[in-house]
Coordinates of C-alpha atoms in Angstrom, one line a residue:
X1 CA 40.0 -103.0 134.4
X2 CA 36.3 -102.5 135.0
X3 CA 33.9 -105.4 134.7
X4 CA 30.4 -106.3 135.5
X5 CA 28.6 -109.5 136.3
X6 CA 26.2 -111.1 138.8
X7 CA 28.4 -109.7 141.7
X8 CA 28.0 -106.1 140.6
X9 CA 30.6 -103.8 139.2
X10 CA 34.2 -103.7 140.3
X11 CA 37.8 -103.0 139.2
X12 CA 40.0 -106.1 139.0
X13 CA 43.5 -105.8 140.5
X14 CA 46.7 -107.2 138.9
X15 CA 46.3 -110.3 141.0
X16 CA 44.1 -113.2 140.0
X17 CA 45.9 -116.1 141.7
X18 CA 44.2 -118.4 144.2
X19 CA 44.5 -117.6 147.9
X20 CA 45.6 -121.1 148.5
X21 CA 48.3 -121.0 145.8
X22 CA 50.0 -117.8 146.7
X23 CA 53.1 -117.5 148.8
X24 CA 53.0 -115.9 152.2
X25 CA 54.1 -112.3 152.2
X26 CA 57.7 -111.8 153.2
X27 CA 56.8 -108.8 155.3
X28 CA 55.1 -108.4 158.6
X29 CA 51.4 -107.9 158.0
X30 CA 51.3 -104.3 158.9
X31 CA 53.5 -103.4 156.0
X32 CA 50.5 -103.2 153.8
X33 CA 48.4 -101.1 156.2
X34 CA 47.8 -97.7 154.6
X35 CA 49.8 -94.9 156.0
X36 CA 46.7 -93.1 157.2
X37 CA 46.0 -96.1 159.4
X38 CA 49.5 -96.5 160.8
X39 CA 48.8 -94.0 163.5
X40 CA 46.1 -96.2 164.9
X41 CA 47.1 -99.7 163.8
X42 CA 50.3 -101.2 165.3
X43 CA 52.2 -104.0 163.7
X44 CA 50.7 -107.5 164.4
X45 CA 53.1 -109.8 166.1
X46 CA 52.8 -112.4 163.3
X47 CA 52.8 -112.5 159.5
X48 CA 49.4 -112.7 158.0
X49 CA 47.3 -112.3 154.9
X50 CA 45.7 -109.4 153.0
X51 CA 42.3 -110.7 154.1
X52 CA 43.4 -110.7 157.7
X53 CA 44.9 -107.2 157.4
X54 CA 41.5 -106.0 156.0
X55 CA 39.8 -107.4 159.1
X56 CA 42.4 -105.8 161.3
X57 CA 41.8 -102.4 159.7
X58 CA 38.1 -102.7 160.1
X59 CA 38.3 -103.7 163.7
X60 CA 40.6 -100.8 164.5
X61 CA 38.5 -98.4 162.4
X62 CA 35.0 -99.9 161.9
X63 CA 32.8 -98.4 159.3
X64 CA 29.4 -97.9 161.0
X65 CA 26.2 -98.7 159.2
X66 CA 23.7 -95.9 158.8
X67 CA 20.2 -96.6 157.5
X68 CA 19.7 -94.2 154.7
X69 CA 15.9 -94.2 155.4
X70 CA 15.9 -93.2 159.0
X71 CA 19.3 -91.7 159.6
X72 CA 19.7 -94.2 162.5
X73 CA 21.4 -97.6 162.6
X74 CA 18.9 -100.4 162.2
X75 CA 18.6 -103.3 164.5
X76 CA 21.8 -105.3 164.2
X77 CA 20.1 -108.6 163.5
X78 CA 17.9 -107.3 160.7
X79 CA 17.6 -110.0 158.0
X80 CA 18.6 -109.1 154.5
X81 CA 18.9 -111.0 151.3
X82 CA 22.4 -111.4 150.3
X83 CA 21.9 -110.0 146.8
X84 CA 21.1 -106.6 148.6
X85 CA 24.3 -106.5 150.7
X86 CA 26.4 -104.9 148.0
X87 CA 29.0 -106.5 145.8
X88 CA 32.0 -104.5 144.4
X89 CA 35.6 -105.3 144.4
X90 CA 38.4 -103.5 146.2
X91 CA 41.9 -103.5 144.7
X92 CA 44.3 -106.1 146.1
X93 CA 47.5 -107.3 144.5
X94 CA 49.1 -109.3 147.2
X95 CA 46.9 -112.1 148.4
X96 CA 48.3 -115.0 150.5
X97 CA 46.7 -118.0 152.2
X98 CA 45.0 -116.3 155.2
X99 CA 45.2 -118.1 158.4
X100 CA 44.8 -115.5 161.1
X101 CA 41.5 -114.4 162.2
X102 CA 39.9 -111.2 163.5
X103 CA 37.7 -110.8 166.5
X104 CA 34.4 -109.0 166.7
X105 CA 34.4 -105.2 166.5
X106 CA 33.3 -104.6 170.0
X107 CA 35.9 -103.3 172.4
X108 CA 38.0 -106.2 173.6
X109 CA 41.6 -106.2 174.7
X110 CA 44.0 -108.4 172.8
X111 CA 45.5 -109.0 169.3
X112 CA 43.1 -106.5 167.8
X113 CA 43.2 -103.9 170.6
X114 CA 47.0 -104.0 170.7
X115 CA 46.7 -102.4 167.3
X116 CA 45.1 -99.3 168.8
X117 CA 48.4 -98.2 170.2
X118 CA 50.1 -95.5 168.1
X119 CA 53.8 -95.8 167.1
X120 CA 54.7 -92.8 169.2
X121 CA 53.3 -94.5 172.3
X122 CA 56.1 -97.0 172.3
X123 CA 57.4 -96.2 175.7
X124 CA 58.2 -98.6 178.4
X125 CA 55.1 -97.6 180.3
X126 CA 52.8 -98.2 177.3
X127 CA 54.5 -101.6 176.7
X128 CA 54.0 -102.6 180.3
X129 CA 50.4 -101.4 180.3
X130 CA 49.8 -103.3 177.1
X131 CA 51.3 -106.5 178.5
X132 CA 49.0 -106.2 181.6
X133 CA 46.0 -105.9 179.3
X134 CA 47.1 -109.0 177.3
X135 CA 47.6 -111.0 180.5
X136 CA 44.2 -109.9 181.8
X137 CA 42.6 -111.0 178.6
X138 CA 44.3 -114.4 178.9
X139 CA 42.8 -114.8 182.3
X140 CA 39.4 -114.0 180.9
X141 CA 39.7 -116.7 178.2
X142 CA 37.3 -119.6 178.5
X143 CA 39.3 -122.6 179.7
X144 CA 37.8 -125.6 181.4
X145 CA 37.7 -126.4 185.1
X146 CA 40.3 -129.0 186.0
X147 CA 37.9 -131.7 187.2
X148 CA 35.6 -131.1 184.2
X149 CA 38.5 -131.7 181.8
X150 CA 39.7 -134.7 183.8
X151 CA 36.2 -136.2 183.8
X152 CA 35.8 -135.5 180.0
X153 CA 39.0 -137.4 179.2
X154 CA 38.3 -140.2 181.6
X155 CA 34.8 -141.0 180.2
X156 CA 36.3 -143.3 177.6
X157 CA 35.4 -141.2 174.5
X158 CA 36.5 -143.7 171.8
X159 CA 37.0 -141.0 169.2
X160 CA 38.9 -138.3 171.1
X161 CA 37.6 -135.7 168.7
X162 CA 36.9 -132.4 170.3
X163 CA 36.0 -128.8 169.4
X164 CA 37.7 -125.7 170.8
X165 CA 35.9 -123.6 173.4
X166 CA 34.1 -120.5 172.0
X167 CA 33.6 -117.3 173.9
X168 CA 30.1 -115.8 173.8
X169 CA 28.0 -119.0 173.5
X170 CA 26.0 -120.9 176.2
X171 CA 28.1 -122.7 178.7
X172 CA 26.5 -126.1 177.9
X173 CA 28.1 -125.9 174.4
X174 CA 31.6 -125.6 176.0
X175 CA 31.2 -128.3 178.6
X176 CA 32.9 -130.9 176.3
X177 CA 35.2 -128.5 174.5
X178 CA 38.9 -127.6 175.0
X179 CA 41.0 -124.5 175.1
X180 CA 44.7 -124.6 174.3
X181 CA 45.4 -123.9 178.0
X182 CA 43.5 -127.2 178.7
X183 CA 45.6 -129.1 176.3
X184 CA 48.9 -127.8 177.8
X185 CA 47.6 -128.3 181.4
X186 CA 49.5 -130.4 183.9
X187 CA 46.4 -132.6 184.0
X188 CA 47.5 -134.0 180.6
X189 CA 51.0 -134.8 181.9
X190 CA 54.2 -133.3 183.3
X191 CA 55.6 -131.6 180.3
X192 CA 59.3 -132.1 179.4
X193 CA 59.3 -130.5 175.9
X194 CA 57.0 -129.7 173.0
X195 CA 57.0 -129.2 169.3
X196 CA 54.4 -126.9 167.6
X197 CA 53.8 -127.3 163.9
X198 CA 51.7 -124.5 162.4
X199 CA 51.2 -121.8 159.8
X200 CA 50.8 -118.7 162.0
X201 CA 52.5 -118.0 165.3
X202 CA 52.1 -115.3 167.9
X203 CA 55.0 -116.4 170.1
X204 CA 54.2 -114.1 173.1
X205 CA 50.6 -115.4 173.2
X206 CA 51.7 -119.0 172.8
X207 CA 54.1 -118.9 175.7
X208 CA 51.4 -117.5 177.9
X209 CA 49.1 -120.5 177.1
X210 CA 51.6 -122.8 178.8
X211 CA 51.2 -123.0 182.6
X212 CA 53.9 -121.0 184.4
X213 CA 55.8 -124.2 185.5
X214 CA 56.2 -125.3 181.8
X215 CA 57.0 -121.9 180.1
X216 CA 60.7 -122.5 180.3
X217 CA 60.6 -126.0 178.9
X218 CA 62.0 -126.5 175.3
X219 CA 59.6 -125.6 172.5
X220 CA 60.3 -126.2 168.9
X221 CA 58.3 -124.1 166.4
X222 CA 58.0 -125.8 162.9
X223 CA 57.1 -123.1 160.3
X224 CA 57.2 -122.3 156.6
X225 CA 58.3 -118.6 156.8
X226 CA 61.0 -117.3 154.4
X227 CA 63.1 -114.2 154.2
X228 CA 61.6 -111.2 156.0
X229 CA 58.8 -113.2 157.5
X230 CA 61.3 -115.7 158.9
X231 CA 63.3 -112.9 160.4
X232 CA 60.2 -111.5 161.9
X233 CA 59.4 -114.8 163.5
X234 CA 62.9 -115.2 164.8
X235 CA 62.6 -111.7 166.4
X236 CA 59.4 -112.8 168.1
X237 CA 61.2 -115.9 169.5
X238 CA 64.5 -114.2 170.5
X239 CA 63.4 -113.2 174.0
X240 CA 62.7 -116.9 174.8
X241 CA 65.9 -118.9 175.2
X242 CA 63.9 -122.1 175.3
X243 CA 62.3 -121.5 171.9
X244 CA 64.0 -122.8 168.8
X245 CA 62.7 -122.7 165.2
X246 CA 62.7 -125.2 162.3
X247 CA 61.9 -124.0 158.8
X248 CA 59.9 -126.5 156.6
X249 CA 61.3 -126.6 153.1
X250 CA 58.8 -125.3 150.5
X251 CA 60.5 -125.8 147.2
X252 CA 57.4 -125.7 145.0
X253 CA 56.0 -122.2 144.3
X254 CA 52.8 -121.1 146.3
X255 CA 53.1 -123.8 148.9
X256 CA 52.6 -123.2 152.6
X257 CA 53.3 -125.0 155.8
X258 CA 49.7 -125.5 156.8
X259 CA 50.0 -128.5 159.1
X260 CA 48.7 -127.9 162.7
X261 CA 50.1 -130.4 165.2
X262 CA 51.4 -130.5 168.7
X263 CA 53.9 -133.1 169.9
X264 CA 53.9 -133.1 173.7
X265 CA 56.6 -135.1 175.6
X266 CA 55.9 -135.8 179.2
X267 CA 57.7 -137.5 182.1
X268 CA 54.8 -140.0 181.8
X269 CA 54.9 -140.5 178.1
X270 CA 54.0 -138.8 174.8
X271 CA 50.9 -137.2 173.3
X272 CA 50.0 -136.1 169.7
X273 CA 47.4 -133.4 169.0
X274 CA 46.3 -132.9 165.4
X275 CA 44.1 -129.8 165.0
X276 CA 42.9 -126.9 162.8
X277 CA 43.8 -123.7 164.8
X278 CA 46.7 -121.3 164.2
X279 CA 48.7 -120.4 167.3
X280 CA 47.1 -116.9 167.6
X281 CA 44.4 -115.8 170.0
X282 CA 41.8 -115.2 167.4
X283 CA 41.7 -118.9 166.3
X284 CA 40.9 -120.0 169.9
X285 CA 38.3 -117.3 170.6
X286 CA 35.2 -117.3 168.5
X287 CA 35.9 -119.8 165.7
X288 CA 34.6 -123.4 165.2
X289 CA 37.8 -125.5 165.3
X290 CA 38.5 -129.2 165.8
X291 CA 41.2 -131.5 167.1
X292 CA 42.1 -135.1 167.7
X293 CA 43.9 -135.9 170.9
X294 CA 45.9 -139.1 171.1
X295 CA 46.0 -141.3 174.1
X296 CA 48.9 -140.8 176.5
X297 CA 51.5 -143.0 174.9
X298 CA 53.7 -144.9 177.4
X299 CA 57.4 -145.5 176.8
X300 CA 58.2 -149.0 175.5
X301 CA 59.8 -151.2 178.0
X302 CA 63.3 -152.2 176.8
X303 CA 63.7 -155.9 176.1
X304 CA 60.0 -156.6 175.4
X305 CA 60.6 -156.5 171.6
X306 CA 57.3 -154.7 171.1
X307 CA 57.1 -152.3 168.2
X308 CA 54.4 -150.1 169.7
X309 CA 52.7 -150.0 166.3
X310 CA 48.9 -149.7 166.0
X311 CA 46.6 -151.6 163.7
X312 CA 46.2 -148.3 161.7
X313 CA 50.0 -148.1 161.1
X314 CA 49.9 -144.7 162.8
X315 CA 53.4 -144.8 164.3
X316 CA 55.2 -145.6 161.0
X317 CA 53.1 -143.1 159.1
X318 CA 53.8 -140.3 161.6
X319 CA 57.5 -141.1 161.4
X320 CA 57.4 -141.0 157.6
X321 CA 55.6 -137.7 157.7
X322 CA 58.3 -136.2 160.0
X323 CA 61.1 -137.7 157.9
X324 CA 59.7 -135.9 154.8
X325 CA 60.8 -132.6 156.3
X326 CA 64.4 -133.7 156.1
X327 CA 65.1 -131.4 159.0
X328 CA 67.7 -132.3 161.7
X329 CA 65.7 -130.6 164.6
X330 CA 63.0 -133.2 164.1
X331 CA 65.3 -136.2 164.5
X332 CA 64.9 -136.2 168.3
X333 CA 61.1 -136.3 167.9
X334 CA 61.4 -139.2 165.5
X335 CA 63.5 -141.0 168.0
X336 CA 61.1 -140.2 170.8
X337 CA 58.1 -141.5 168.8
X338 CA 60.1 -144.8 168.2
X339 CA 60.6 -145.1 172.0
X340 CA 56.9 -145.0 172.7
X341 CA 54.0 -147.4 172.4
X342 CA 51.4 -146.0 170.0
X343 CA 49.5 -149.3 169.7
X344 CA 46.2 -147.9 171.1
X345 CA 45.8 -145.5 168.2
X346 CA 42.6 -146.1 166.3
X347 CA 42.8 -143.4 163.6
X348 CA 44.7 -143.2 160.3
X349 CA 47.1 -140.4 159.4
X350 CA 46.6 -138.5 156.2
X351 CA 49.3 -136.0 155.3
X352 CA 50.4 -133.9 152.4
X353 CA 54.1 -133.0 151.8
X354 CA 55.4 -130.9 148.9
X355 CA 56.7 -132.8 146.0
X356 CA 56.0 -134.7 142.8
X357 CA 55.3 -138.3 143.4
X358 CA 55.1 -141.3 141.0
X359 CA 54.5 -145.0 141.2
X360 CA 53.7 -146.3 144.7
X361 CA 54.8 -143.0 146.2
X362 CA 51.7 -141.4 144.8
X363 CA 49.6 -143.3 147.4
X364 CA 51.6 -141.9 150.4
X365 CA 50.2 -138.3 150.4
X366 CA 47.2 -136.1 149.6
X367 CA 44.0 -137.3 148.2
X368 CA 45.6 -140.5 146.8
X369 CA 46.5 -141.4 150.4
X370 CA 42.8 -141.1 151.3
X371 CA 41.8 -143.1 148.2
X372 CA 44.2 -145.9 149.2
X373 CA 43.0 -146.1 152.8
X374 CA 39.3 -146.1 151.8
X375 CA 39.9 -148.8 149.3
X376 CA 41.8 -151.0 151.7
X377 CA 40.0 -150.4 155.0
X378 CA 36.5 -149.0 154.5
X379 CA 33.6 -151.3 154.5
X380 CA 31.8 -151.9 151.2
X381 CA 28.2 -150.4 151.2
X382 CA 25.3 -151.6 149.1
X383 CA 24.0 -148.9 146.7
X384 CA 27.0 -146.7 147.5
X385 CA 26.1 -144.4 144.7
X386 CA 23.3 -142.9 146.8
X387 CA 25.7 -142.0 149.7
X388 CA 26.7 -138.4 149.2
X389 CA 30.2 -136.9 149.8
X390 CA 30.4 -133.9 152.1
X391 CA 33.3 -131.4 152.1
X392 CA 33.5 -128.5 154.6
X393 CA 36.3 -126.0 154.5
X394 CA 37.3 -122.3 155.1
X395 CA 39.3 -121.5 151.9
X396 CA 39.0 -122.4 148.2
X397 CA 41.7 -122.6 145.5
X398 CA 41.4 -122.3 141.8
X399 CA 39.8 -125.6 140.7
X400 CA 39.6 -125.2 137.0
X401 CA 37.2 -124.0 134.3
X402 CA 34.6 -126.7 135.2
X403 CA 34.0 -129.6 137.6
X404 CA 35.7 -132.1 135.3
X405 CA 39.1 -130.5 135.6
X406 CA 39.7 -131.7 139.2
X407 CA 36.8 -131.6 141.7
X408 CA 34.5 -134.2 140.2
X409 CA 37.3 -136.2 138.5
X410 CA 40.4 -137.2 140.5
X411 CA 39.4 -135.6 143.8
X412 CA 35.9 -136.9 144.0
X413 CA 37.0 -140.4 142.9
X414 CA 39.4 -140.5 145.8
X415 CA 36.5 -139.7 148.2
X416 CA 34.2 -142.3 146.7
X417 CA 36.2 -145.5 147.2
X418 CA 34.6 -147.8 149.8
X419 CA 36.3 -151.1 150.2
X420 CA 37.6 -153.6 147.7
X421 CA 36.8 -154.6 145.1
X422 CA 36.6 -151.3 143.4
X423 CA 33.1 -149.8 143.2
X424 CA 31.5 -149.6 139.7
X425 CA 31.9 -146.3 137.9
X426 CA 28.3 -145.5 138.6
X427 CA 29.4 -144.2 142.0
X428 CA 30.4 -141.0 140.3
X429 CA 26.7 -140.0 140.4
X430 CA 27.0 -139.8 144.2
X431 CA 25.8 -136.3 145.3
X432 CA 28.5 -133.8 146.3
X433 CA 27.7 -131.3 149.2
X434 CA 30.2 -128.5 149.9
X435 CA 29.7 -126.5 153.1
X436 CA 31.1 -122.9 153.0
X437 CA 29.8 -119.9 154.8
X438 CA 27.4 -117.5 153.0
X439 CA 27.5 -113.8 153.3
X440 CA 24.6 -114.0 155.7
X441 CA 26.5 -116.6 157.9
X442 CA 29.4 -114.1 158.2
X443 CA 27.2 -111.0 158.8
X444 CA 25.3 -112.6 161.7
X445 CA 28.3 -114.3 163.2
X446 CA 29.8 -113.6 166.7
X447 CA 32.6 -111.6 165.1
X448 CA 30.5 -109.9 162.4
X449 CA 32.0 -109.2 159.0
X450 CA 35.6 -109.4 160.3
X451 CA 35.1 -113.1 160.7
X452 CA 35.4 -113.1 156.9
X453 CA 39.1 -112.4 157.3
X454 CA 39.5 -116.1 157.9
X455 CA 37.5 -117.1 154.9
X456 CA 39.8 -115.9 152.1
X457 CA 37.8 -116.7 149.0
X458 CA 38.7 -113.9 146.5
X459 CA 36.6 -112.4 143.8
X460 CA 39.3 -113.1 141.3
X461 CA 39.1 -116.8 142.0
X462 CA 35.3 -116.9 142.4
X463 CA 34.6 -115.3 139.1
X464 CA 36.6 -118.0 137.3
X465 CA 34.5 -120.8 138.8
X466 CA 30.9 -119.8 139.1
X467 CA 30.0 -123.4 138.4
X468 CA 31.4 -124.3 141.8
X469 CA 28.8 -122.3 143.7
X470 CA 25.9 -124.6 142.8
X471 CA 27.4 -127.2 145.2
X472 CA 27.5 -124.8 148.1
X473 CA 25.6 -125.3 151.4
X474 CA 25.2 -122.9 154.3
X475 CA 27.1 -123.2 157.6
X476 CA 24.8 -124.4 160.4
X477 CA 25.9 -125.9 163.7
X478 CA 23.0 -125.9 166.1
X479 CA 24.1 -129.4 167.2
X480 CA 27.2 -127.9 168.8
X481 CA 25.9 -124.4 169.5
X482 CA 28.3 -122.9 166.9
X483 CA 26.1 -121.6 164.0
X484 CA 27.4 -118.2 164.8
X485 CA 31.1 -119.2 165.3
X486 CA 32.5 -119.2 161.8
X487 CA 34.3 -122.4 160.8
X488 CA 38.0 -122.7 160.5
X489 CA 37.7 -126.5 160.9
X490 CA 38.0 -128.6 157.8
X491 CA 36.1 -131.9 157.5
X492 CA 35.2 -134.4 154.9
X493 CA 32.8 -137.4 155.2
X494 CA 30.6 -139.9 153.5
X495 CA 27.1 -139.9 155.0
X496 CA 24.2 -142.2 154.2
X497 CA 21.3 -140.9 152.1
X498 CA 19.3 -140.2 155.3
X499 CA 22.4 -138.6 157.0
X500 CA 21.9 -141.0 160.0
X501 CA 25.2 -142.9 159.4
X502 CA 28.6 -142.1 158.0
X503 CA 31.1 -144.4 156.3
X504 CA 34.1 -142.3 157.4
X505 CA 35.0 -138.9 158.8
X506 CA 38.2 -136.9 158.3
X507 CA 39.3 -133.8 160.2
X508 CA 42.3 -132.0 158.6
X509 CA 44.1 -128.8 157.9
X510 CA 43.5 -129.3 154.2
X511 CA 41.1 -126.8 152.5
X512 CA 39.5 -127.3 149.1
X513 CA 42.5 -126.7 146.9
X514 CA 44.9 -128.6 144.6
X515 CA 47.8 -127.1 146.5
X516 CA 46.6 -128.9 149.7
X517 CA 45.4 -132.2 148.2
X518 CA 47.5 -132.6 145.1
X519 CA 46.8 -132.6 141.4
X520 CA 47.7 -135.2 138.7
X521 CA 50.3 -134.3 136.1
X522 CA 51.8 -136.2 133.2
X523 CA 48.7 -138.0 132.1
X524 CA 47.9 -139.1 135.6
X525 CA 51.3 -140.7 136.3
X526 CA 52.4 -138.0 138.8
X527 CA 50.8 -136.3 141.8
X528 CA 52.1 -132.8 142.5
X529 CA 51.5 -131.3 146.0
X530 CA 52.6 -127.8 147.0
X531 CA 51.8 -127.7 150.8
X532 CA 52.2 -129.5 154.1
X533 CA 48.9 -130.6 155.5
X534 CA 47.9 -133.1 158.2
X535 CA 44.6 -134.8 159.3
X536 CA 43.2 -138.0 160.9
X537 CA 40.7 -140.3 159.3
X538 CA 38.1 -142.1 161.4
X539 CA 37.1 -145.4 159.8
X540 CA 34.4 -147.7 161.4
X541 CA 36.5 -150.8 160.8
X542 CA 39.1 -149.5 163.3
X543 CA 36.3 -149.5 165.9
X544 CA 34.9 -152.9 165.0
X545 CA 32.0 -151.4 163.0
X546 CA 30.7 -151.2 159.4
X547 CA 29.5 -147.6 159.8
X548 CA 29.2 -144.9 162.5
X549 CA 25.8 -143.7 163.7
X550 CA 25.6 -139.9 163.7
X551 CA 25.3 -138.2 167.1
X552 CA 22.5 -135.7 166.9
X553 CA 23.6 -133.5 169.7
X554 CA 27.3 -133.0 169.7
X555 CA 27.7 -132.5 173.5
X556 CA 25.0 -134.9 174.8
X557 CA 25.8 -138.0 176.7
X558 CA 24.9 -141.1 174.7
X559 CA 23.0 -144.1 175.9
X560 CA 23.7 -146.4 172.9
X561 CA 25.8 -149.5 173.3
X562 CA 27.9 -148.2 170.5
X563 CA 29.1 -144.6 170.7
X564 CA 27.7 -142.4 167.8
X565 CA 30.1 -140.1 166.0
X566 CA 29.9 -136.4 166.9
X567 CA 29.6 -134.5 163.6
X568 CA 30.1 -130.9 164.6
X569 CA 27.5 -129.3 162.2
X570 CA 24.0 -129.9 161.2
X571 CA 23.0 -132.7 158.8
X572 CA 21.7 -132.7 156.2
X573 CA 23.3 -129.5 155.1
X574 CA 21.1 -126.8 153.6
X575 CA 21.7 -125.8 150.0
X576 CA 22.2 -122.1 149.3
X577 CA 19.0 -120.3 148.4
X578 CA 18.5 -118.3 145.2
X579 CA 19.6 -115.2 147.0
X580 CA 22.5 -116.7 149.0
X581 CA 26.1 -115.8 148.0
X582 CA 29.4 -117.3 149.1
X583 CA 31.4 -115.1 151.4
X584 CA 34.1 -113.3 149.3
X585 CA 36.5 -111.3 151.4
X586 CA 37.7 -108.6 149.0
X587 CA 34.4 -106.9 148.1
X588 CA 32.4 -104.5 150.3
X589 CA 29.1 -105.3 152.0
X590 CA 27.4 -102.0 152.8
X591 CA 23.7 -102.5 152.6
X592 CA 23.1 -104.3 155.9
X593 CA 25.0 -104.2 159.2
X594 CA 26.7 -107.0 161.0
X595 CA 26.1 -108.0 164.6
X596 CA 28.2 -105.0 165.7
X597 CA 26.4 -102.5 163.6
X598 CA 29.2 -102.2 161.0
X599 CA 29.7 -102.6 157.3
X600 CA 32.5 -104.4 155.5
X601 CA 34.8 -102.2 153.4
X602 CA 38.0 -104.2 153.0
X603 CA 40.2 -101.5 151.4

């Protein structure tokens, strides 16, 4: 069906469901690659989305930009208004929550380059050569020097909030960042076993991120794959006798296992890492990603009668979250957590688990969990109605015909609560700033247009909620040197009107969707959540403060008596200009080149 509107003219496919509310495909991702491309695109090692497949195709076979006026490619960084970039829709009828991400189109070896092998090249020699290339690429990855990492962890950072390292930016912007190899390093502890909770896995790549001495230690992969996708993941894991799998139950349609967490058991204790990256190379390469690292939790000494609970109730909440899986392989991890002292934890856990919740259970998960914690533990603030709410995310679900259906009703109300007694209803006037990359952000990114494979906002969803785009602000992260590293991190916070203080800060796997946060049913008596999500909430009261000061340079050392909070992007956020458009993955951009001289033609 052909239609026309502000985005141009396109043909709408048979699919109009939200990316966040679609099930993951039950086929390996290459199954949807056109036959013509099969000779040059090999099957990825992990199941991924239609948006990701489009990025994969364009990296394997880029569409070069040619300036119609000169016959020569223009300068790569030429500025162009986004209304001139070209808007028209490609056909797509199987969209899923994209979580794997492309690299830039320049010649690199790795997940993308492994797709350049043709099927007929599947000889032992080719496989061996490919493995050598992957290992060489692993060696080239930016990971920290041992002493630098040790010093960073030893400096008493009270928040333990970090960004991942980014290839292609100035070294000073990676000096306080972590690669997955750093997290799994012996510097963090002598690993005994680990559990990896995630959405997307490249098992071969993941194993290589562990140091050689830990690669045969037991690893549990907690996933949400079903049917063919599950079989594909099992095939990935089969060569590794130490890898076992645990399938998270997803009984409500369109739900995903989106949580990203590591449980690391050491000879010396236990560590929890809650983060935003898939376990694939692309997510640890040129994306802006975040993580919280727990302290090293020591074992409880038998006979001391200590519970090991923290003032934030983190231990009990983590056990409750793991119990919600109702999965026998997680029992040993529940038991292990019980045996350790988590009393030094100063963050609150906010999780989502699939289900329909009523009564007091409603407050256990999703945005109602955030509402409860803010009401009970956040400090009251005078004139709170002038304190904005900021949401920053990489994917957007269907939010309804207008703002009153969910965004500015139940969801915003949960983000507005500050302390008890309840704030007056006037706080609903608090400004709402949503940060989501524009087309220009993606075009000028380190990866170029293929970075948009990890920003799966579809034209089908966007056209049903044009009202939403008036809230959008550009991605800018000069403070952390990551303006050109597209965000896969998700954060929410409540800054002061001058953006110098914040009342709270949340880093999470949860995007802006009802599937992730939950939506009320039955006249507000029931909260329905589709997906698993997990994040940590930083509240000033847990640090003996009324509010956090904002750290203006993310990686700078601070001289203040009280440590400021390192917000990873620029404040205040900049509203979209009249010519800015949100990135939409499944329409072409052909009127200006990206940083690699290419156009975006997703189909």
